[in-house]
Amino acid sequence: MQLLKRLTQTPGISGREERIRALIKDELAKLTDQVWVDALGNVIAHKKGKEGGKKVMISGHMDEIGFIVSQVDEKGFLRLSPVGGHDPRNMVAQRVYVQGRKDLRGVLMPAIKPVHLLTPDEAKAPLKVSDFYVDLGLTSEEAQKLVRPGDPVTLDRDFIEFGANVSAKAMDDRAGVWVMIEALRLVQEHQVDIYAVASVQEEVGLRGATAGAYGIRPDIGVALDVTLAVDGPGSSKQHQVTALGEGAAIKIMDSASISNYKLVDFVRSLAEENQVKYQMEILPRGGTDAGAIERVQAGCPVITLSVPTRYVHSNVETINKEDLGNTALLLAKFLEQAHTGDFAL
Ligand SMILES: [Zn+2]
């Protein structure tokens, strides 16, 4: 879990993936034949297959949700623009990292009165993302010197292992990146040409994977991402999407892509043949890089392998360790066998 810890603890909001990119580039270089960075910042690693083999693009996004500084106010507090989808209820009383002229730590709070001073009506008003600011503990002068509009802000939360699970910020989608790296470590003989992409700017609209797929022109696309596990208190089995500990999730559909049904059947059979624990997934709202890959050039069959995750888009995103291993194993088996499949419709 050391690698997953490093991946989740490194900051990288959409468009400012430089630190996480450097880390992933080094890891991919150890396992592939060639690694490069495209104009948008995607890391692309090529692992050669047999001459004339099909091109398989596997893609996990390396960006995380966060904020950029929009303003340093006259008292030295930072106002923010959100990058990606935040639930204001998850933002209250958090710690953050600010990548200014130097790295700074701060606290994130909504600009409302403390609970002791709220009237009953004020207490009922829902919070908005735009209510929040960062307190750096600096004077206005110090803050102005160290922070500029455009500087990235990420949530700050330790990685922990507890019971069968792990929890951290940015499991979405460093868990997918971990699965990609681990599968490249596990894969034995393969005939397909593997293009492993750590994509940028997924959280703001699948932008990196779009450019990545244009460059690669894959024959098959596999996105690697987290999906919702809604299996705790307050949820019903009907709406759980996936459950922790029930295995790798094979996506049938989400709101950005419908997986190629032959790929779904193929991956499901592989899981059964190799006794890899799996569950099927339909996600009513949300998308992955597959939604971008499937519609570039003249189209491409796609599927997503998902890691079931509780509390997505909070800073305690929680994953089961066995589900992680099973997802990587299933991807490795797929890469070894993909040349035997026919996914033409
Ligand atoms: Zn994601």
mmCIF file of C-alpha atoms and ligand atoms in Angstrom:
data_model
loop_
_atom_site.group_PDB
_atom_site.id
_atom_site.type_symbol
_atom_site.label_atom_id
_atom_site.label_comp_id
_atom_site.label_asym_id
_atom_site.label_seq_id
_atom_site.Cartn_x
_atom_site.Cartn_y
_atom_site.Cartn_z
ATOM 1 C CA MET A 1 0.000 0.000 0.000
ATOM 2 C CA GLN A 2 3.081 2.251 0.060
ATOM 3 C CA LEU A 3 2.603 3.262 -3.573
ATOM 4 C CA LEU A 4 -1.102 4.017 -3.069
ATOM 5 C CA LYS A 5 -0.188 6.129 -0.076
ATOM 6 C CA ARG A 6 2.307 8.158 -2.112
ATOM 7 C CA LEU A 7 -0.178 8.512 -4.974
ATOM 8 C CA THR A 8 -2.970 9.833 -2.751
ATOM 9 C CA GLN A 9 -0.747 12.166 -0.740
ATOM 10 C CA THR A 10 0.717 13.962 -3.758
ATOM 11 C CA PRO A 11 -1.326 17.003 -4.840
ATOM 12 C CA GLY A 12 -2.611 17.400 -8.403
ATOM 13 C CA ILE A 13 -5.794 19.273 -9.223
ATOM 14 C CA SER A 14 -7.013 19.297 -12.825
ATOM 15 C CA GLY A 15 -4.604 21.308 -14.964
ATOM 16 C CA ARG A 16 -1.933 21.310 -12.251
ATOM 17 C CA GLU A 17 -0.905 17.687 -12.290
ATOM 18 C CA GLU A 18 2.872 18.376 -12.453
ATOM 19 C CA ARG A 19 3.796 16.755 -9.118
ATOM 20 C CA ILE A 20 1.650 13.660 -9.450
ATOM 21 C CA ARG A 21 2.718 13.398 -13.100
ATOM 22 C CA ALA A 22 6.403 13.212 -12.138
ATOM 23 C CA LEU A 23 5.708 10.411 -9.656
ATOM 24 C CA ILE A 24 3.570 8.351 -12.062
ATOM 25 C CA LYS A 25 5.986 8.862 -14.947
ATOM 26 C CA ASP A 26 8.787 7.325 -12.872
ATOM 27 C CA GLU A 27 6.641 4.342 -11.860
ATOM 28 C CA LEU A 28 5.485 3.654 -15.430
ATOM 29 C CA ALA A 29 9.037 3.961 -16.776
ATOM 30 C CA LYS A 30 10.078 0.969 -14.645
ATOM 31 C CA LEU A 31 7.429 -1.244 -16.251
ATOM 32 C CA THR A 32 7.140 -0.208 -19.898
ATOM 33 C CA ASP A 33 9.247 0.322 -23.036
ATOM 34 C CA GLN A 34 8.726 4.038 -23.565
ATOM 35 C CA VAL A 35 7.083 6.878 -21.638
ATOM 36 C CA TRP A 36 6.236 10.381 -22.805
ATOM 37 C CA VAL A 37 4.067 13.354 -21.897
ATOM 38 C CA ASP A 38 1.716 14.832 -24.498
ATOM 39 C CA ALA A 39 0.871 18.511 -24.991
ATOM 40 C CA LEU A 40 -2.041 18.394 -22.530
ATOM 41 C CA GLY A 41 0.063 16.719 -19.837
ATOM 42 C CA ASN A 42 -1.130 13.111 -20.101
ATOM 43 C CA VAL A 43 1.544 10.557 -19.241
ATOM 44 C CA ILE A 44 1.533 7.847 -21.896
ATOM 45 C CA ALA A 45 3.517 4.629 -21.446
ATOM 46 C CA HIS A 46 3.882 2.062 -24.209
ATOM 47 C CA LYS A 47 4.446 -1.621 -23.506
ATOM 48 C CA LYS A 48 5.041 -3.415 -26.766
ATOM 49 C CA GLY A 49 3.034 -6.446 -27.794
ATOM 50 C CA LYS A 50 3.455 -8.771 -30.772
ATOM 51 C CA GLU A 51 3.998 -7.231 -34.225
ATOM 52 C CA GLY A 52 0.639 -6.093 -35.633
ATOM 53 C CA GLY A 53 -1.160 -6.531 -32.305
ATOM 54 C CA LYS A 54 -4.232 -4.470 -31.463
ATOM 55 C CA LYS A 55 -3.761 -1.271 -29.484
ATOM 56 C CA VAL A 56 -5.330 -1.284 -26.043
ATOM 57 C CA MET A 57 -5.511 2.033 -24.214
ATOM 58 C CA ILE A 58 -5.878 1.720 -20.459
ATOM 59 C CA SER A 59 -6.587 5.006 -18.750
ATOM 60 C CA GLY A 60 -6.797 6.180 -15.160
ATOM 61 C CA HIS A 61 -7.036 9.874 -14.401
ATOM 62 C CA MET A 62 -4.380 11.420 -12.193
ATOM 63 C CA ASP A 63 -6.131 14.723 -11.466
ATOM 64 C CA GLU A 64 -8.117 15.226 -8.266
ATOM 65 C CA ILE A 65 -10.827 17.675 -7.318
ATOM 66 C CA GLY A 66 -9.706 20.810 -5.502
ATOM 67 C CA PHE A 67 -9.760 24.567 -5.904
ATOM 68 C CA ILE A 68 -7.801 27.406 -7.399
ATOM 69 C CA VAL A 69 -7.281 30.637 -5.556
ATOM 70 C CA SER A 70 -9.459 33.333 -7.108
ATOM 71 C CA GLN A 71 -8.574 36.159 -4.723
ATOM 72 C CA VAL A 72 -6.414 37.001 -1.735
ATOM 73 C CA ASP A 73 -8.632 39.357 0.250
ATOM 74 C CA GLU A 74 -7.646 42.444 2.225
ATOM 75 C CA LYS A 75 -7.280 40.415 5.427
ATOM 76 C CA GLY A 76 -5.183 37.710 3.795
ATOM 77 C CA PHE A 77 -7.968 35.108 3.467
ATOM 78 C CA LEU A 78 -8.119 33.163 0.211
ATOM 79 C CA ARG A 79 -11.298 32.967 -1.854
ATOM 80 C CA LEU A 80 -11.654 29.976 -4.133
ATOM 81 C CA SER A 81 -12.967 28.718 -7.456
ATOM 82 C CA PRO A 82 -13.878 25.034 -7.406
ATOM 83 C CA VAL A 83 -12.157 22.564 -9.739
ATOM 84 C CA GLY A 84 -14.408 19.533 -10.141
ATOM 85 C CA GLY A 85 -17.578 18.605 -8.252
ATOM 86 C CA HIS A 86 -17.646 19.340 -4.507
ATOM 87 C CA ASP A 87 -20.324 18.651 -1.931
ATOM 88 C CA PRO A 88 -20.207 21.666 0.421
ATOM 89 C CA ARG A 89 -21.198 19.396 3.322
ATOM 90 C CA ASN A 90 -17.845 17.609 2.920
ATOM 91 C CA MET A 91 -15.856 20.851 2.918
ATOM 92 C CA VAL A 92 -16.578 22.109 6.407
ATOM 93 C CA ALA A 93 -13.655 22.292 8.857
ATOM 94 C CA GLN A 94 -11.062 20.735 6.538
ATOM 95 C CA ARG A 95 -7.334 21.311 6.261
ATOM 96 C CA VAL A 96 -5.824 22.228 2.913
ATOM 97 C CA TYR A 97 -2.503 22.537 1.101
ATOM 98 C CA VAL A 98 -1.864 25.649 -0.936
ATOM 99 C CA GLN A 99 0.846 25.521 -3.603
ATOM 100 C CA GLY A 100 1.917 29.164 -3.489
ATOM 101 C CA ARG A 101 5.403 30.595 -3.868
ATOM 102 C CA LYS A 102 6.063 27.974 -1.225
ATOM 103 C CA ASP A 103 3.857 25.170 0.113
ATOM 104 C CA LEU A 104 1.473 26.382 2.782
ATOM 105 C CA ARG A 105 -1.080 24.757 5.028
ATOM 106 C CA GLY A 106 -4.391 26.279 5.933
ATOM 107 C CA VAL A 107 -7.913 25.569 7.116
ATOM 108 C CA LEU A 108 -11.080 25.647 5.039
ATOM 109 C CA MET A 109 -14.271 27.094 6.513
ATOM 110 C CA PRO A 110 -17.508 28.631 5.249
ATOM 111 C CA ALA A 111 -17.928 32.379 5.695
ATOM 112 C CA ILE A 112 -20.804 32.042 8.149
ATOM 113 C CA LYS A 113 -21.173 32.826 11.810
ATOM 114 C CA PRO A 114 -20.183 30.158 14.355
ATOM 115 C CA VAL A 115 -23.041 27.866 15.310
ATOM 116 C CA HIS A 116 -23.420 29.597 18.683
ATOM 117 C CA LEU A 117 -24.424 32.842 16.961
ATOM 118 C CA LEU A 118 -26.740 31.494 14.248
ATOM 119 C CA THR A 119 -30.462 32.175 14.310
ATOM 120 C CA PRO A 120 -32.633 29.057 13.621
ATOM 121 C CA ASP A 121 -33.332 30.361 10.096
ATOM 122 C CA GLU A 122 -29.652 30.985 9.358
ATOM 123 C CA ALA A 123 -28.791 27.495 10.600
ATOM 124 C CA LYS A 124 -31.173 25.970 8.041
ATOM 125 C CA ALA A 125 -29.662 27.700 4.979
ATOM 126 C CA PRO A 126 -27.692 25.240 2.830
ATOM 127 C CA LEU A 127 -23.974 25.883 2.331
ATOM 128 C CA LYS A 128 -22.601 26.770 -1.095
ATOM 129 C CA VAL A 129 -19.093 26.065 -2.396
ATOM 130 C CA SER A 130 -18.673 29.801 -2.938
ATOM 131 C CA ASP A 131 -19.138 30.411 0.830
ATOM 132 C CA PHE A 132 -15.753 28.877 1.643
ATOM 133 C CA TYR A 133 -12.398 30.500 2.236
ATOM 134 C CA VAL A 134 -8.933 29.458 3.384
ATOM 135 C CA ASP A 135 -7.334 30.827 6.524
ATOM 136 C CA LEU A 136 -3.531 30.627 6.220
ATOM 137 C CA GLY A 137 -2.738 32.240 9.552
ATOM 138 C CA LEU A 138 -0.849 34.950 7.674
ATOM 139 C CA THR A 139 -1.151 38.714 7.559
ATOM 140 C CA SER A 140 -2.571 40.247 4.405
ATOM 141 C CA GLU A 141 0.922 41.327 3.368
ATOM 142 C CA GLU A 142 2.437 37.862 3.869
ATOM 143 C CA ALA A 143 -0.453 36.157 2.096
ATOM 144 C CA GLN A 144 -0.252 38.556 -0.877
ATOM 145 C CA LYS A 145 3.465 37.845 -1.190
ATOM 146 C CA LEU A 146 3.146 34.055 -1.081
ATOM 147 C CA VAL A 147 -0.141 33.366 -2.873
ATOM 148 C CA ARG A 148 -1.496 34.516 -6.225
ATOM 149 C CA PRO A 149 -4.794 33.942 -8.012
ATOM 150 C CA GLY A 150 -4.424 30.674 -9.905
ATOM 151 C CA ASP A 151 -2.492 28.835 -7.208
ATOM 152 C CA PRO A 152 -3.817 25.296 -6.569
ATOM 153 C CA VAL A 153 -5.478 24.219 -3.323
ATOM 154 C CA THR A 154 -5.984 20.573 -2.386
ATOM 155 C CA LEU A 155 -7.526 18.851 0.592
ATOM 156 C CA ASP A 156 -5.121 17.539 3.185
ATOM 157 C CA ARG A 157 -5.822 14.184 4.798
ATOM 158 C CA ASP A 158 -3.583 11.310 5.893
ATOM 159 C CA PHE A 159 -3.738 7.881 4.288
ATOM 160 C CA ILE A 160 -4.840 5.205 6.761
ATOM 161 C CA GLU A 161 -5.285 1.446 6.738
ATOM 162 C CA PHE A 162 -8.107 0.249 8.975
ATOM 163 C CA GLY A 163 -9.613 -3.215 9.074
ATOM 164 C CA ALA A 164 -9.915 -4.505 5.519
ATOM 165 C CA ASN A 165 -9.964 -0.990 4.085
ATOM 166 C CA VAL A 166 -7.837 2.014 3.241
ATOM 167 C CA SER A 167 -8.936 5.635 3.294
ATOM 168 C CA ALA A 168 -7.481 8.889 1.970
ATOM 169 C CA LYS A 169 -8.296 11.909 -0.143
ATOM 170 C CA ALA A 170 -7.932 11.503 -3.924
ATOM 171 C CA MET A 171 -8.606 7.763 -4.059
ATOM 172 C CA ASP A 172 -10.580 9.114 -7.039
ATOM 173 C CA ASP A 173 -8.665 8.324 -9.071
ATOM 174 C CA ARG A 174 -5.250 7.440 -7.697
ATOM 175 C CA ALA A 175 -6.788 4.038 -6.952
ATOM 176 C CA GLY A 176 -7.362 3.666 -10.714
ATOM 177 C CA VAL A 177 -3.793 4.737 -11.397
ATOM 178 C CA TRP A 178 -2.589 2.195 -8.820
ATOM 179 C CA VAL A 179 -4.624 -0.533 -10.551
ATOM 180 C CA MET A 180 -3.026 0.405 -13.882
ATOM 181 C CA ILE A 181 0.522 0.290 -12.488
ATOM 182 C CA GLU A 182 -0.110 -2.930 -10.566
ATOM 183 C CA ALA A 183 -1.620 -4.620 -13.649
ATOM 184 C CA LEU A 184 1.500 -3.703 -15.651
ATOM 185 C CA ARG A 185 3.530 -5.357 -12.899
ATOM 186 C CA LEU A 186 1.359 -8.495 -12.970
ATOM 187 C CA VAL A 187 0.883 -8.937 -16.715
ATOM 188 C CA GLN A 188 2.742 -11.861 -18.243
ATOM 189 C CA GLU A 189 2.714 -12.608 -21.975
ATOM 190 C CA HIS A 190 0.524 -10.338 -24.034
ATOM 191 C CA GLN A 191 0.045 -9.864 -27.754
ATOM 192 C CA VAL A 192 -1.759 -6.528 -27.669
ATOM 193 C CA ASP A 193 0.143 -3.261 -27.680
ATOM 194 C CA ILE A 194 -0.503 -1.646 -24.311
ATOM 195 C CA TYR A 195 -0.788 2.134 -23.988
ATOM 196 C CA ALA A 196 -1.128 3.062 -20.315
ATOM 197 C CA VAL A 197 -2.379 6.610 -19.854
ATOM 198 C CA ALA A 198 -2.447 8.616 -16.638
ATOM 199 C CA SER A 199 -4.860 11.226 -17.910
ATOM 200 C CA VAL A 200 -5.313 14.869 -16.926
ATOM 201 C CA GLN A 201 -8.437 16.965 -16.399
ATOM 202 C CA GLU A 202 -10.963 14.122 -16.056
ATOM 203 C CA GLU A 203 -12.787 15.839 -13.218
ATOM 204 C CA VAL A 204 -13.592 18.840 -15.399
ATOM 205 C CA GLY A 205 -14.922 16.857 -18.364
ATOM 206 C CA LEU A 206 -12.762 13.916 -19.550
ATOM 207 C CA ARG A 207 -10.475 16.303 -21.400
ATOM 208 C CA GLY A 208 -7.138 14.509 -21.077
ATOM 209 C CA ALA A 209 -8.434 11.125 -22.210
ATOM 210 C CA THR A 210 -9.979 12.736 -25.289
ATOM 211 C CA ALA A 211 -6.628 14.124 -26.442
ATOM 212 C CA GLY A 212 -4.823 10.952 -25.351
ATOM 213 C CA ALA A 213 -7.105 8.736 -27.422
ATOM 214 C CA TYR A 214 -6.742 10.969 -30.469
ATOM 215 C CA GLY A 215 -2.995 10.528 -30.256
ATOM 216 C CA ILE A 216 -3.037 6.774 -29.651
ATOM 217 C CA ARG A 217 -5.983 5.745 -31.866
ATOM 218 C CA PRO A 218 -6.718 2.649 -29.767
ATOM 219 C CA ASP A 219 -8.630 -0.441 -30.959
ATOM 220 C CA ILE A 220 -9.950 -1.058 -27.426
ATOM 221 C CA GLY A 221 -10.289 1.325 -24.474
ATOM 222 C CA VAL A 222 -10.361 0.392 -20.786
ATOM 223 C CA ALA A 223 -10.984 3.133 -18.236
ATOM 224 C CA LEU A 224 -9.936 2.587 -14.629
ATOM 225 C CA ASP A 225 -11.789 4.584 -12.059
ATOM 226 C CA VAL A 226 -13.560 4.464 -8.746
ATOM 227 C CA THR A 227 -17.297 3.986 -8.555
ATOM 228 C CA LEU A 228 -19.866 4.509 -5.834
ATOM 229 C CA ALA A 229 -20.247 1.966 -3.068
ATOM 230 C CA VAL A 230 -23.427 3.045 -1.330
ATOM 231 C CA ASP A 231 -23.562 0.153 1.086
ATOM 232 C CA GLY A 232 -23.545 1.775 4.504
ATOM 233 C CA PRO A 233 -26.237 3.077 6.833
ATOM 234 C CA GLY A 234 -28.932 5.123 5.131
ATOM 235 C CA SER A 235 -28.722 3.239 1.835
ATOM 236 C CA SER A 236 -30.840 0.511 0.279
ATOM 237 C CA LYS A 237 -29.577 -2.496 -1.646
ATOM 238 C CA GLN A 238 -31.434 -1.255 -4.716
ATOM 239 C CA HIS A 239 -29.341 1.929 -4.821
ATOM 240 C CA GLN A 240 -25.968 0.661 -3.651
ATOM 241 C CA VAL A 241 -24.368 0.554 -7.176
ATOM 242 C CA THR A 242 -21.548 -1.568 -5.702
ATOM 243 C CA ALA A 243 -20.531 -2.874 -2.281
ATOM 244 C CA LEU A 244 -17.104 -2.895 -0.673
ATOM 245 C CA GLY A 245 -15.409 -6.287 -0.543
ATOM 246 C CA GLU A 246 -17.585 -7.779 -3.304
ATOM 247 C CA GLY A 247 -14.790 -7.572 -5.891
ATOM 248 C CA ALA A 248 -13.742 -5.622 -8.977
ATOM 249 C CA ALA A 249 -16.671 -3.823 -10.606
ATOM 250 C CA ILE A 250 -17.308 -4.467 -14.305
ATOM 251 C CA LYS A 251 -19.183 -1.494 -15.664
ATOM 252 C CA ILE A 252 -22.224 -2.022 -17.831
ATOM 253 C CA MET A 253 -23.159 1.651 -18.072
ATOM 254 C CA ASP A 254 -22.858 5.110 -16.580
ATOM 255 C CA SER A 255 -24.051 8.486 -17.811
ATOM 256 C CA ALA A 256 -21.023 9.014 -20.094
ATOM 257 C CA SER A 257 -20.625 5.592 -21.723
ATOM 258 C CA ILE A 258 -22.287 2.265 -22.365
ATOM 259 C CA SER A 259 -19.655 -0.460 -22.307
ATOM 260 C CA ASN A 260 -19.353 -2.603 -25.442
ATOM 261 C CA TYR A 261 -21.476 -5.605 -24.465
ATOM 262 C CA LYS A 262 -19.049 -8.094 -25.985
ATOM 263 C CA LEU A 263 -16.254 -6.616 -23.882
ATOM 264 C CA VAL A 264 -18.496 -6.892 -20.818
ATOM 265 C CA ASP A 265 -19.171 -10.589 -21.534
ATOM 266 C CA PHE A 266 -15.497 -11.242 -22.272
ATOM 267 C CA VAL A 267 -14.254 -9.621 -19.055
ATOM 268 C CA ARG A 268 -16.946 -11.325 -17.003
ATOM 269 C CA SER A 269 -15.930 -14.753 -18.401
ATOM 270 C CA LEU A 270 -12.269 -13.971 -17.667
ATOM 271 C CA ALA A 271 -13.154 -13.173 -14.063
ATOM 272 C CA GLU A 272 -15.006 -16.469 -13.735
ATOM 273 C CA GLU A 273 -12.285 -18.562 -15.401
ATOM 274 C CA ASN A 274 -9.617 -17.034 -13.180
ATOM 275 C CA GLN A 275 -11.716 -16.932 -10.022
ATOM 276 C CA VAL A 276 -11.376 -13.200 -9.641
ATOM 277 C CA LYS A 277 -14.123 -11.845 -7.394
ATOM 278 C CA TYR A 278 -16.269 -9.365 -9.330
ATOM 279 C CA GLN A 279 -19.560 -7.482 -9.319
ATOM 280 C CA MET A 280 -21.491 -5.821 -12.129
ATOM 281 C CA GLU A 281 -21.994 -2.067 -12.047
ATOM 282 C CA ILE A 282 -24.540 0.392 -13.391
ATOM 283 C CA LEU A 283 -23.929 3.977 -12.271
ATOM 284 C CA PRO A 284 -26.890 6.296 -12.899
ATOM 285 C CA ARG A 285 -24.852 9.507 -12.796
ATOM 286 C CA GLY A 286 -21.138 10.041 -13.411
ATOM 287 C CA GLY A 287 -18.621 9.074 -16.069
ATOM 288 C CA THR A 288 -15.076 7.887 -16.681
ATOM 289 C CA ASP A 289 -12.405 8.262 -19.355
ATOM 290 C CA ALA A 290 -14.285 5.563 -21.316
ATOM 291 C CA GLY A 291 -16.845 8.222 -22.222
ATOM 292 C CA ALA A 292 -14.107 10.127 -24.041
ATOM 293 C CA ILE A 293 -12.216 7.207 -25.587
ATOM 294 C CA GLU A 294 -15.313 5.656 -27.185
ATOM 295 C CA ARG A 295 -16.114 8.675 -29.314
ATOM 296 C CA VAL A 296 -12.769 9.800 -30.737
ATOM 297 C CA GLN A 297 -11.802 9.175 -34.366
ATOM 298 C CA ALA A 298 -14.353 6.738 -35.807
ATOM 299 C CA GLY A 299 -15.258 5.250 -32.401
ATOM 300 C CA CYS A 300 -13.745 2.573 -30.171
ATOM 301 C CA PRO A 301 -15.179 -0.261 -28.041
ATOM 302 C CA VAL A 302 -14.752 0.603 -24.361
ATOM 303 C CA ILE A 303 -15.303 -0.730 -20.894
ATOM 304 C CA THR A 304 -14.544 0.525 -17.396
ATOM 305 C CA LEU A 305 -13.149 -1.522 -14.540
ATOM 306 C CA SER A 306 -14.070 0.234 -11.320
ATOM 307 C CA VAL A 307 -12.876 0.114 -7.762
ATOM 308 C CA PRO A 308 -15.873 0.303 -5.384
ATOM 309 C CA THR A 309 -15.423 3.360 -3.156
ATOM 310 C CA ARG A 310 -17.378 4.749 -0.233
ATOM 311 C CA TYR A 311 -17.701 8.513 0.336
ATOM 312 C CA VAL A 312 -16.599 9.541 -3.181
ATOM 313 C CA HIS A 313 -15.551 13.207 -3.464
ATOM 314 C CA SER A 314 -14.912 13.513 0.251
ATOM 315 C CA ASN A 315 -11.472 13.392 1.799
ATOM 316 C CA VAL A 316 -12.140 10.048 3.465
ATOM 317 C CA GLU A 317 -12.707 8.082 0.259
ATOM 318 C CA THR A 318 -12.615 4.454 1.384
ATOM 319 C CA ILE A 319 -11.672 1.311 -0.520
ATOM 320 C CA ASN A 320 -11.360 -2.383 0.296
ATOM 321 C CA LYS A 321 -7.815 -3.699 -0.201
ATOM 322 C CA GLU A 322 -8.948 -6.971 -1.784
ATOM 323 C CA ASP A 323 -11.148 -5.145 -4.301
ATOM 324 C CA LEU A 324 -8.069 -3.188 -5.380
ATOM 325 C CA GLY A 325 -6.018 -6.333 -5.896
ATOM 326 C CA ASN A 326 -8.865 -8.058 -7.722
ATOM 327 C CA THR A 327 -9.313 -5.127 -10.101
ATOM 328 C CA ALA A 328 -5.598 -5.105 -10.976
ATOM 329 C CA LEU A 329 -5.598 -8.880 -11.464
ATOM 330 C CA LEU A 330 -8.642 -8.748 -13.736
ATOM 331 C CA LEU A 331 -7.022 -6.021 -15.840
ATOM 332 C CA ALA A 332 -3.801 -8.047 -16.134
ATOM 333 C CA LYS A 333 -5.759 -11.123 -17.262
ATOM 334 C CA PHE A 334 -7.589 -8.994 -19.793
ATOM 335 C CA LEU A 335 -4.354 -7.640 -21.255
ATOM 336 C CA GLU A 336 -2.991 -11.180 -21.587
ATOM 337 C CA GLN A 337 -6.128 -12.439 -23.368
ATOM 338 C CA ALA A 338 -7.490 -9.359 -25.185
ATOM 339 C CA HIS A 339 -6.091 -10.533 -28.558
ATOM 340 C CA THR A 340 -8.453 -13.532 -28.498
ATOM 341 C CA GLY A 341 -11.585 -11.380 -28.249
ATOM 342 C CA ASP A 342 -13.778 -10.049 -31.052
ATOM 343 C CA PHE A 343 -15.590 -6.912 -30.041
ATOM 344 C CA ALA A 344 -16.930 -5.849 -33.426
ATOM 345 C CA LEU A 345 -20.655 -5.115 -33.304
HETATM 346 ZN ZN ZN B 1 -12.681 9.595 -11.119
#
